[in-house]
Short mmCIF file of C-alpha atoms in Angstrom, two decimals:
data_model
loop_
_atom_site.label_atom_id
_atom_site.label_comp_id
_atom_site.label_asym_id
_atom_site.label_seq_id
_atom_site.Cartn_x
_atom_site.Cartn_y
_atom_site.Cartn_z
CA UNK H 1 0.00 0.00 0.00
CA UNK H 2 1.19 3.64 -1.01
CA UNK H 3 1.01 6.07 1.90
CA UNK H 4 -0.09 10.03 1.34
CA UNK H 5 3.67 10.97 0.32
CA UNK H 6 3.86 7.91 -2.06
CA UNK H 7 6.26 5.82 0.40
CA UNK H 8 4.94 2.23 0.50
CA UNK H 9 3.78 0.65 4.05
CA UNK H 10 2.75 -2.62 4.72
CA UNK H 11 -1.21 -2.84 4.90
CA UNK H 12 -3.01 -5.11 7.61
CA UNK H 13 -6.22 -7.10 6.84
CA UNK H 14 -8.92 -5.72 8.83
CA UNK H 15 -10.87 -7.80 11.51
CA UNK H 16 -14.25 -9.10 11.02
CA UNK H 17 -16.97 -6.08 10.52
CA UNK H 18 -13.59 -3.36 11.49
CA UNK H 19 -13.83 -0.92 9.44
CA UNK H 20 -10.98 0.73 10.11
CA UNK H 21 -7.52 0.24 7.22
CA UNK H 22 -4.43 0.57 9.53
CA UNK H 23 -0.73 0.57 7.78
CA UNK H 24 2.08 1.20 9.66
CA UNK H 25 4.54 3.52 7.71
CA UNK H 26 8.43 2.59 7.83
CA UNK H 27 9.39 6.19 7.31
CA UNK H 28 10.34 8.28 10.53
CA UNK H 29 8.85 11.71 11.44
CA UNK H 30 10.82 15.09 11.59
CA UNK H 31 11.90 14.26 15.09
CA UNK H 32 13.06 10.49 14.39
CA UNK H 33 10.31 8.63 15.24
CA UNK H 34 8.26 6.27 13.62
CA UNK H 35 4.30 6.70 13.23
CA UNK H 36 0.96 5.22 11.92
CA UNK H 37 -1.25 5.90 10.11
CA UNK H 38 -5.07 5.44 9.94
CA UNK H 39 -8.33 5.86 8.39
CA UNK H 40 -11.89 4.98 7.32
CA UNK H 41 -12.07 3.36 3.97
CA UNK H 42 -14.62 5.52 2.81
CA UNK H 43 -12.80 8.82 3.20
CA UNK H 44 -9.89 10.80 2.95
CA UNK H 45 -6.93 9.54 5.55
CA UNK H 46 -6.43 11.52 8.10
CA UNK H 47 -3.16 11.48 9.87
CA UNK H 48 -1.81 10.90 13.72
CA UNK H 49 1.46 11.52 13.96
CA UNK H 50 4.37 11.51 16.92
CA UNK H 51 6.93 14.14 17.27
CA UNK H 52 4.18 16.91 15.78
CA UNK H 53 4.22 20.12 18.11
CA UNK H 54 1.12 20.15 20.36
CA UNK H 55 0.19 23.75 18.84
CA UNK H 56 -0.56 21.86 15.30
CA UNK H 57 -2.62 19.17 16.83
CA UNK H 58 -6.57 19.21 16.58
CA UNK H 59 -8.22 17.11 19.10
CA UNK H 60 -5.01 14.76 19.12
CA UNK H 61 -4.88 14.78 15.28
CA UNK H 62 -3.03 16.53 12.26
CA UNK H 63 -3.98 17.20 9.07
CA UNK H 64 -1.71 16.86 6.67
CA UNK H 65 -2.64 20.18 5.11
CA UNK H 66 -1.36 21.78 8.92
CA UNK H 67 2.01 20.15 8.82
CA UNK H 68 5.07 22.60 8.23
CA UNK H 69 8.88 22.10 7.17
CA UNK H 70 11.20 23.17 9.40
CA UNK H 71 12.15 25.50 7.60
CA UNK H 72 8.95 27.04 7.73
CA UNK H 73 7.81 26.73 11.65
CA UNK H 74 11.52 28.55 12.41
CA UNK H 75 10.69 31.21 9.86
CA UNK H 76 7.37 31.94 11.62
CA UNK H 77 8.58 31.18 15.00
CA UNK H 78 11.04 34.13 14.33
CA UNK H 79 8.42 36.34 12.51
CA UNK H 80 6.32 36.40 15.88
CA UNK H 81 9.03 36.55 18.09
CA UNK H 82 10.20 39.58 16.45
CA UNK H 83 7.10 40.96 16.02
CA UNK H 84 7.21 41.52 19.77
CA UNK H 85 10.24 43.11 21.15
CA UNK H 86 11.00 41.63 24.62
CA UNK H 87 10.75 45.11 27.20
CA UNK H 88 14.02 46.04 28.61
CA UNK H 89 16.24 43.86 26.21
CA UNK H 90 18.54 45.00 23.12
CA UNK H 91 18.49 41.66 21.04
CA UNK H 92 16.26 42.53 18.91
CA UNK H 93 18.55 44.62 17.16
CA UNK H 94 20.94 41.66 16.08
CA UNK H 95 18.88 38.83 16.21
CA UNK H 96 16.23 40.29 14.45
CA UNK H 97 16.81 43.39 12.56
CA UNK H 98 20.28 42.73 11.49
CA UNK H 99 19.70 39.18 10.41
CA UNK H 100 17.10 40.58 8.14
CA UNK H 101 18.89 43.54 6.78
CA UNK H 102 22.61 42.40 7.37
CA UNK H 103 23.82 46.19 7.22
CA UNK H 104 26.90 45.20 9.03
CA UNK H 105 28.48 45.82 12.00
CA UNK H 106 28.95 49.68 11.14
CA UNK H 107 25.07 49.36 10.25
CA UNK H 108 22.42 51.37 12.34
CA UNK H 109 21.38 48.19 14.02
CA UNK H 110 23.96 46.96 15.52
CA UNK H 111 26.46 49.97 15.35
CA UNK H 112 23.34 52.22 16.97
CA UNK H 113 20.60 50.61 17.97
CA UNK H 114 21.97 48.15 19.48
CA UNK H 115 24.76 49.96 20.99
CA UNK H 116 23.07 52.63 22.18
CA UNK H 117 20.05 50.50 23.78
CA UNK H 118 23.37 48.55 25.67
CA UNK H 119 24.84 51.78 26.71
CA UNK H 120 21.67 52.96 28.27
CA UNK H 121 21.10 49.82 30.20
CA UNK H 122 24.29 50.14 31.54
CA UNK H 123 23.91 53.65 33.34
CA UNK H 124 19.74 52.41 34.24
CA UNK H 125 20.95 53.21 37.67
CA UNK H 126 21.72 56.87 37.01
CA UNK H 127 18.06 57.84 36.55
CA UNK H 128 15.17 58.40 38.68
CA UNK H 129 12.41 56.11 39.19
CA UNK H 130 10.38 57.61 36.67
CA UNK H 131 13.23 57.90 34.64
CA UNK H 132 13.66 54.18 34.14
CA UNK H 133 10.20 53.80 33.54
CA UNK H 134 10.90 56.07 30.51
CA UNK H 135 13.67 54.07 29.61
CA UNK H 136 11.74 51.25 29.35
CA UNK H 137 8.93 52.50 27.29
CA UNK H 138 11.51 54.18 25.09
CA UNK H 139 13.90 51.49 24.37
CA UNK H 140 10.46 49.17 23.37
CA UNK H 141 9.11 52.54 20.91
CA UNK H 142 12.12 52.61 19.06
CA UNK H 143 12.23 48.61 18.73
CA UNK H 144 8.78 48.44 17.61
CA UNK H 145 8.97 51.14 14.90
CA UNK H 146 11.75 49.18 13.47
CA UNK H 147 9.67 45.93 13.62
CA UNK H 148 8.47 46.34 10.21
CA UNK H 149 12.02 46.53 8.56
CA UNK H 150 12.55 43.15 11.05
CA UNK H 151 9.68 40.90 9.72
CA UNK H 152 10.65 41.79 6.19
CA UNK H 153 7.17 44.10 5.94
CA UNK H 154 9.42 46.68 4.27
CA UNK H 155 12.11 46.51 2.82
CA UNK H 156 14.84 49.34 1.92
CA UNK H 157 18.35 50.33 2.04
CA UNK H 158 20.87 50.47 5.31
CA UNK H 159 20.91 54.21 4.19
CA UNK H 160 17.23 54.87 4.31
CA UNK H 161 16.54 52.58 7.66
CA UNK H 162 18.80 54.69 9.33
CA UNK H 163 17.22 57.78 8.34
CA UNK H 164 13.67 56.49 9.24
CA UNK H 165 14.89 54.95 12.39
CA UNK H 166 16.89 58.32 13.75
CA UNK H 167 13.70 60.04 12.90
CA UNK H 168 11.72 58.01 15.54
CA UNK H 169 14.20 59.07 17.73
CA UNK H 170 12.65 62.43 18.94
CA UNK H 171 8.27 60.58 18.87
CA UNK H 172 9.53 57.85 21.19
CA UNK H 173 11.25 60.05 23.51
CA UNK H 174 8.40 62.94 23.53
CA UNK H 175 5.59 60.14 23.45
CA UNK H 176 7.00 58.23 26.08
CA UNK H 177 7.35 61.31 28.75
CA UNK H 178 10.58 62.95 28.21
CA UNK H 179 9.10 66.56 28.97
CA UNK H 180 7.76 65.05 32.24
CA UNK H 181 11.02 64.10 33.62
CA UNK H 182 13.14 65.77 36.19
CA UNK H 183 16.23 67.68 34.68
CA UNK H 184 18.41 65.23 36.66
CA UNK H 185 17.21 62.45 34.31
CA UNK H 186 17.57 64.87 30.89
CA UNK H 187 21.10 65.56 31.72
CA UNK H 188 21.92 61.94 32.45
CA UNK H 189 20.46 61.16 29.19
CA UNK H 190 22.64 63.51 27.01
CA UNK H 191 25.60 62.72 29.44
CA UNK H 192 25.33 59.00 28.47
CA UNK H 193 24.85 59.56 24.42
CA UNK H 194 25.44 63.04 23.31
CA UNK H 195 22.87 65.32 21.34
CA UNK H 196 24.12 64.00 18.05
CA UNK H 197 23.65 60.27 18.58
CA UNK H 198 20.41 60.62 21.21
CA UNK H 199 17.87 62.51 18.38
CA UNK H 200 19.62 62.27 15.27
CA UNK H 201 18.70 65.84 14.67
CA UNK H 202 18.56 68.29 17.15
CA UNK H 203 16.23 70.94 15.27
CA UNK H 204 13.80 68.27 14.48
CA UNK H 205 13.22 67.44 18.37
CA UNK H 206 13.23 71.22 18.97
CA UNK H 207 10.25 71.86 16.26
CA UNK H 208 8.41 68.55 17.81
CA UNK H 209 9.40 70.10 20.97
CA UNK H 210 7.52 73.94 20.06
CA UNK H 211 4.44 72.12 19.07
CA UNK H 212 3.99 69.25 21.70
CA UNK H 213 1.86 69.91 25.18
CA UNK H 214 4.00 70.72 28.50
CA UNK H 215 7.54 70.56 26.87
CA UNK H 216 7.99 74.01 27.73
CA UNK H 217 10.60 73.64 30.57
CA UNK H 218 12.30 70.48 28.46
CA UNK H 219 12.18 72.94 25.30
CA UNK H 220 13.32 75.84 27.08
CA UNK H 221 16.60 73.28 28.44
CA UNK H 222 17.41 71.67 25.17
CA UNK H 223 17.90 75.41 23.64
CA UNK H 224 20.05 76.97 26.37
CA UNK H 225 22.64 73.31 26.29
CA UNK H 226 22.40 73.59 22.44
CA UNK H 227 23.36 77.31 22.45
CA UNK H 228 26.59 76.38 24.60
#
């Protein structure tokens, strides 16, 4: 007997009034062991199969329209997991981003993003309570604006990911709170990066800055250490 993926199994003769065909197939599944296979004679076969992952399995059975390559399950397994930046962790620069783009190791996402999102971890302890909290929410906004570019939604150039990405520099910090934070925390900031590297442009977070509600004092800040 011919199984679904033309491989040839040896059939058993059913028992008196059974009316179930059984075969067992001398192939081996993806993880190395052996399975059977079963159905009615009247319909299509539908397949139970060891070594399937639990997430594929209907009511203890897969169809063979459900199963993936390997290939395939790790390509979607990293498509979700990078769909999802983990909060308060900087892989997702090189494990995600860069292995899509490969821009290198002078690239924005490993060369910045990356190495920036490392620096800042490392001097955490610098900022207030609130501070961190911004951190946090910061460091996931930028990571999730670059998501796209990571799940191969869009693709462009290094050259024009970096400009996009430096130019959700200045929403992430302004939407996550940066106006709201004690000048303690704004000066560690710019201690720990520089103006250059933090916003990418300096007159674009100034003109975000003029427009966005109580950034006044943060506005008024950024101007006078710009001026020096």
């Amino acid at each position: 007997m011919t199984g679904w993926d033309g491989i040839k199994g040896k059939a058993t003769t059913p028992a008196k009034g059974e009316s179930i065909r059984r075969y067992k197939h001398p192939d081996r599944g993806c993880d190395g062991n052996g399975f059977e296979v079963y159905g009615q004679r009247s319909t299509a076969i539908t397949l139970t199969i060891t070594g399937v992952d639990p997430r594929h399995r209907r009511n203890g059975r897969v169809d063979s329209s459900e199963r993936w390559s390997q290939a395939e399950y790790s390509r979607r397994e990293r498509h979700n997991s990078c769909s999802e930046p983990v909060r308060n962790t900087c892989t997702f620069y090189e494990t995600c981003l860069e292995e899509r783009v490969r821009c290198g190791p002078t690239g924005y996402p490993v060369a910045c993003g990356q190495h920036y999102c490392q620096k800042f971890a490392t001097v955490r302890g610098k900022f207030s309570d609130r501070g961190q909290v911004w951190l946090t929410d910061t460091m996931y906004c930028l990571q999730k604006k670059l998501v796209p570019y990571a799940t191969g939604q869009k693709n462009e150039s290094c050259s024009e990911l970096k400009k996009y990405a430096y130019a959700t520099h200045s929403i992430c910090y302004v939407e996550c709170g940066v106006c709201a934070l004690p000048p303690s925390d704004w000066v560690a900031t710019v201690d720990t990066i520089g103006f250059k590297e933090l916003f990418g442009s300096v007159d674009a977070l100034i003109s975000m800055l003029e427009t966005a509600d109580g950034c006044k004092d943060f506005y008024l800040w950024l101007i006078k250490k710009t001026i020096r």
